[in-house]
Amino acid sequence: MTTERTLVLVKPDGVRRQLSGAILSRVEAKGYRIAELKMMNATREQLEKHYAEHVGKPFYEPLVEFMLEGPVVAAVFEGERVIEGFRSLAGSTEPTAAAPGTVRGDLGRDWGLKVQQNLVHGSDSVESAEREIGIWFG
Ligand code: IDP
Ligand code: MG
């Protein structure tokens, strides 16, 4: 049995709003284990790799600029089905529509910007998780 891993980022809005601890706490309280944790400033090169799937979309450049606004907290969480479990805790991409009880639903809102500032990133598949963990934790 292989324990799954996922990459979680508290985005610059979450760090700036001093929600990093509250967000990590929700994930830990669910039962997932922190395997790696650090605060860092992302580089443009890392973000271009991380968000390669979004190149060409209207929010791509605003997204990269947003992620460069300040430090992020990067974590690897472990546990059975943690990829799906974290995505469920995070809530849907648009914070206005994200369900109450989720990180984005409880703590996020639309600020009328070109990119949704929605507090967290979580990998969406085993392949993405391994690729993204390599980008952030090499
Ligand atoms: P996810 O973070 O829920 O997996 P993705 O589709 O992978 O969402 O998009 C990456 C990030 O880009 C989102 O978390 C959000 O910050 C931003 N984003 C995605 N779609 C839009 C959009 O339609 N308008 C503005 N920003 C968006
Ligand atoms: Mg995504």
JSON list of N, CA and C in Angstrom, two decimals, residues 87-113:
[
{"chain": "A", "resi": 87, "resn": "ARG", "atom": "N", "xyz": [-8.57, 18.55, -2.03]},
{"chain": "A", "resi": 87, "resn": "ARG", "atom": "CA", "xyz": [-9.36, 19.32, -3.00]},
{"chain": "A", "resi": 87, "resn": "ARG", "atom": "C", "xyz": [-10.78, 19.54, -2.45]},
{"chain": "A", "resi": 88, "resn": "SER", "atom": "N", "xyz": [-11.27, 18.54, -1.75]},
{"chain": "A", "resi": 88, "resn": "SER", "atom": "CA", "xyz": [-12.59, 18.66, -1.14]},
{"chain": "A", "resi": 88, "resn": "SER", "atom": "C", "xyz": [-12.59, 19.71, -0.02]},
{"chain": "A", "resi": 89, "resn": "LEU", "atom": "N", "xyz": [-11.55, 19.68, 0.81]},
{"chain": "A", "resi": 89, "resn": "LEU", "atom": "CA", "xyz": [-11.42, 20.69, 1.88]},
{"chain": "A", "resi": 89, "resn": "LEU", "atom": "C", "xyz": [-11.24, 22.09, 1.30]},
{"chain": "A", "resi": 90, "resn": "ALA", "atom": "N", "xyz": [-10.53, 22.21, 0.19]},
{"chain": "A", "resi": 90, "resn": "ALA", "atom": "CA", "xyz": [-10.22, 23.52, -0.40]},
{"chain": "A", "resi": 90, "resn": "ALA", "atom": "C", "xyz": [-11.46, 24.18, -0.98]},
{"chain": "A", "resi": 91, "resn": "GLY", "atom": "N", "xyz": [-12.32, 23.38, -1.60]},
{"chain": "A", "resi": 91, "resn": "GLY", "atom": "CA", "xyz": [-13.51, 23.93, -2.24]},
{"chain": "A", "resi": 91, "resn": "GLY", "atom": "C", "xyz": [-13.24, 24.34, -3.67]},
{"chain": "A", "resi": 92, "resn": "SER", "atom": "N", "xyz": [-14.30, 24.73, -4.37]},
{"chain": "A", "resi": 92, "resn": "SER", "atom": "CA", "xyz": [-14.16, 25.00, -5.80]},
{"chain": "A", "resi": 92, "resn": "SER", "atom": "C", "xyz": [-13.38, 26.30, -6.05]},
{"chain": "A", "resi": 93, "resn": "THR", "atom": "N", "xyz": [-12.89, 26.42, -7.28]},
{"chain": "A", "resi": 93, "resn": "THR", "atom": "CA", "xyz": [-11.93, 27.47, -7.64]},
{"chain": "A", "resi": 93, "resn": "THR", "atom": "C", "xyz": [-12.44, 28.88, -7.34]},
{"chain": "A", "resi": 94, "resn": "GLU", "atom": "N", "xyz": [-13.70, 29.09, -7.65]},
{"chain": "A", "resi": 94, "resn": "GLU", "atom": "CA", "xyz": [-14.30, 30.42, -7.46]},
{"chain": "A", "resi": 94, "resn": "GLU", "atom": "C", "xyz": [-14.77, 30.57, -6.02]},
{"chain": "A", "resi": 95, "resn": "PRO", "atom": "N", "xyz": [-14.16, 31.44, -5.24]},
{"chain": "A", "resi": 95, "resn": "PRO", "atom": "CA", "xyz": [-14.52, 31.49, -3.82]},
{"chain": "A", "resi": 95, "resn": "PRO", "atom": "C", "xyz": [-15.97, 31.91, -3.55]},
{"chain": "A", "resi": 96, "resn": "THR", "atom": "N", "xyz": [-16.55, 32.67, -4.46]},
{"chain": "A", "resi": 96, "resn": "THR", "atom": "CA", "xyz": [-17.96, 33.08, -4.26]},
{"chain": "A", "resi": 96, "resn": "THR", "atom": "C", "xyz": [-18.87, 31.86, -4.23]},
{"chain": "A", "resi": 97, "resn": "ALA", "atom": "N", "xyz": [-18.55, 30.89, -5.09]},
{"chain": "A", "resi": 97, "resn": "ALA", "atom": "CA", "xyz": [-19.41, 29.71, -5.22]},
{"chain": "A", "resi": 97, "resn": "ALA", "atom": "C", "xyz": [-18.94, 28.54, -4.36]},
{"chain": "A", "resi": 98, "resn": "ALA", "atom": "N", "xyz": [-17.74, 28.64, -3.79]},
{"chain": "A", "resi": 98, "resn": "ALA", "atom": "CA", "xyz": [-17.20, 27.52, -3.01]},
{"chain": "A", "resi": 98, "resn": "ALA", "atom": "C", "xyz": [-18.10, 27.27, -1.79]},
{"chain": "A", "resi": 99, "resn": "ALA", "atom": "N", "xyz": [-18.30, 26.01, -1.49]},
{"chain": "A", "resi": 99, "resn": "ALA", "atom": "CA", "xyz": [-19.24, 25.65, -0.42]},
{"chain": "A", "resi": 99, "resn": "ALA", "atom": "C", "xyz": [-18.76, 26.13, 0.94]},
{"chain": "A", "resi": 100, "resn": "PRO", "atom": "N", "xyz": [-19.68, 26.64, 1.75]},
{"chain": "A", "resi": 100, "resn": "PRO", "atom": "CA", "xyz": [-19.34, 26.91, 3.15]},
{"chain": "A", "resi": 100, "resn": "PRO", "atom": "C", "xyz": [-18.80, 25.64, 3.80]},
{"chain": "A", "resi": 101, "resn": "GLY", "atom": "N", "xyz": [-17.82, 25.79, 4.68]},
{"chain": "A", "resi": 101, "resn": "GLY", "atom": "CA", "xyz": [-17.18, 24.63, 5.28]},
{"chain": "A", "resi": 101, "resn": "GLY", "atom": "C", "xyz": [-15.84, 24.34, 4.63]},
{"chain": "A", "resi": 102, "resn": "THR", "atom": "N", "xyz": [-15.66, 24.85, 3.40]},
{"chain": "A", "resi": 102, "resn": "THR", "atom": "CA", "xyz": [-14.37, 24.69, 2.72]},
{"chain": "A", "resi": 102, "resn": "THR", "atom": "C", "xyz": [-13.49, 25.91, 3.00]},
{"chain": "A", "resi": 103, "resn": "VAL", "atom": "N", "xyz": [-12.19, 25.76, 2.75]},
{"chain": "A", "resi": 103, "resn": "VAL", "atom": "CA", "xyz": [-11.26, 26.88, 2.96]},
{"chain": "A", "resi": 103, "resn": "VAL", "atom": "C", "xyz": [-11.68, 28.07, 2.10]},
{"chain": "A", "resi": 104, "resn": "ARG", "atom": "N", "xyz": [-11.90, 27.81, 0.81]},
{"chain": "A", "resi": 104, "resn": "ARG", "atom": "CA", "xyz": [-12.24, 28.91, -0.08]},
{"chain": "A", "resi": 104, "resn": "ARG", "atom": "C", "xyz": [-13.65, 29.46, 0.21]},
{"chain": "A", "resi": 105, "resn": "GLY", "atom": "N", "xyz": [-14.55, 28.59, 0.62]},
{"chain": "A", "resi": 105, "resn": "GLY", "atom": "CA", "xyz": [-15.91, 29.02, 0.92]},
{"chain": "A", "resi": 105, "resn": "GLY", "atom": "C", "xyz": [-15.99, 29.81, 2.21]},
{"chain": "A", "resi": 106, "resn": "ASP", "atom": "N", "xyz": [-15.20, 29.44, 3.20]},
{"chain": "A", "resi": 106, "resn": "ASP", "atom": "CA", "xyz": [-15.27, 30.12, 4.50]},
{"chain": "A", "resi": 106, "resn": "ASP", "atom": "C", "xyz": [-14.38, 31.36, 4.55]},
{"chain": "A", "resi": 107, "resn": "LEU", "atom": "N", "xyz": [-13.23, 31.30, 3.90]},
{"chain": "A", "resi": 107, "resn": "LEU", "atom": "CA", "xyz": [-12.20, 32.32, 4.11]},
{"chain": "A", "resi": 107, "resn": "LEU", "atom": "C", "xyz": [-11.93, 33.19, 2.88]},
{"chain": "A", "resi": 108, "resn": "GLY", "atom": "N", "xyz": [-12.50, 32.80, 1.74]},
{"chain": "A", "resi": 108, "resn": "GLY", "atom": "CA", "xyz": [-12.21, 33.50, 0.49]},
{"chain": "A", "resi": 108, "resn": "GLY", "atom": "C", "xyz": [-13.40, 34.27, -0.04]},
{"chain": "A", "resi": 109, "resn": "ARG", "atom": "N", "xyz": [-13.11, 35.21, -0.92]},
{"chain": "A", "resi": 109, "resn": "ARG", "atom": "CA", "xyz": [-14.16, 35.95, -1.62]},
{"chain": "A", "resi": 109, "resn": "ARG", "atom": "C", "xyz": [-13.56, 36.46, -2.92]},
{"chain": "A", "resi": 110, "resn": "ASP", "atom": "N", "xyz": [-14.41, 36.93, -3.80]},
{"chain": "A", "resi": 110, "resn": "ASP", "atom": "CA", "xyz": [-13.99, 37.56, -5.04]},
{"chain": "A", "resi": 110, "resn": "ASP", "atom": "C", "xyz": [-13.61, 39.01, -4.73]},
{"chain": "A", "resi": 111, "resn": "TRP", "atom": "N", "xyz": [-12.42, 39.41, -5.18]},
{"chain": "A", "resi": 111, "resn": "TRP", "atom": "CA", "xyz": [-11.98, 40.79, -4.93]},
{"chain": "A", "resi": 111, "resn": "TRP", "atom": "C", "xyz": [-12.06, 41.63, -6.20]},
{"chain": "A", "resi": 112, "resn": "GLY", "atom": "N", "xyz": [-12.69, 41.11, -7.23]},
{"chain": "A", "resi": 112, "resn": "GLY", "atom": "CA", "xyz": [-12.86, 41.87, -8.47]},
{"chain": "A", "resi": 112, "resn": "GLY", "atom": "C", "xyz": [-11.59, 42.03, -9.28]},
{"chain": "A", "resi": 113, "resn": "LEU", "atom": "N", "xyz": [-10.65, 41.09, -9.12]},
{"chain": "A", "resi": 113, "resn": "LEU", "atom": "CA", "xyz": [-9.36, 41.17, -9.81]},
{"chain": "A", "resi": 113, "resn": "LEU", "atom": "C", "xyz": [-9.35, 40.24, -11.03]}
]
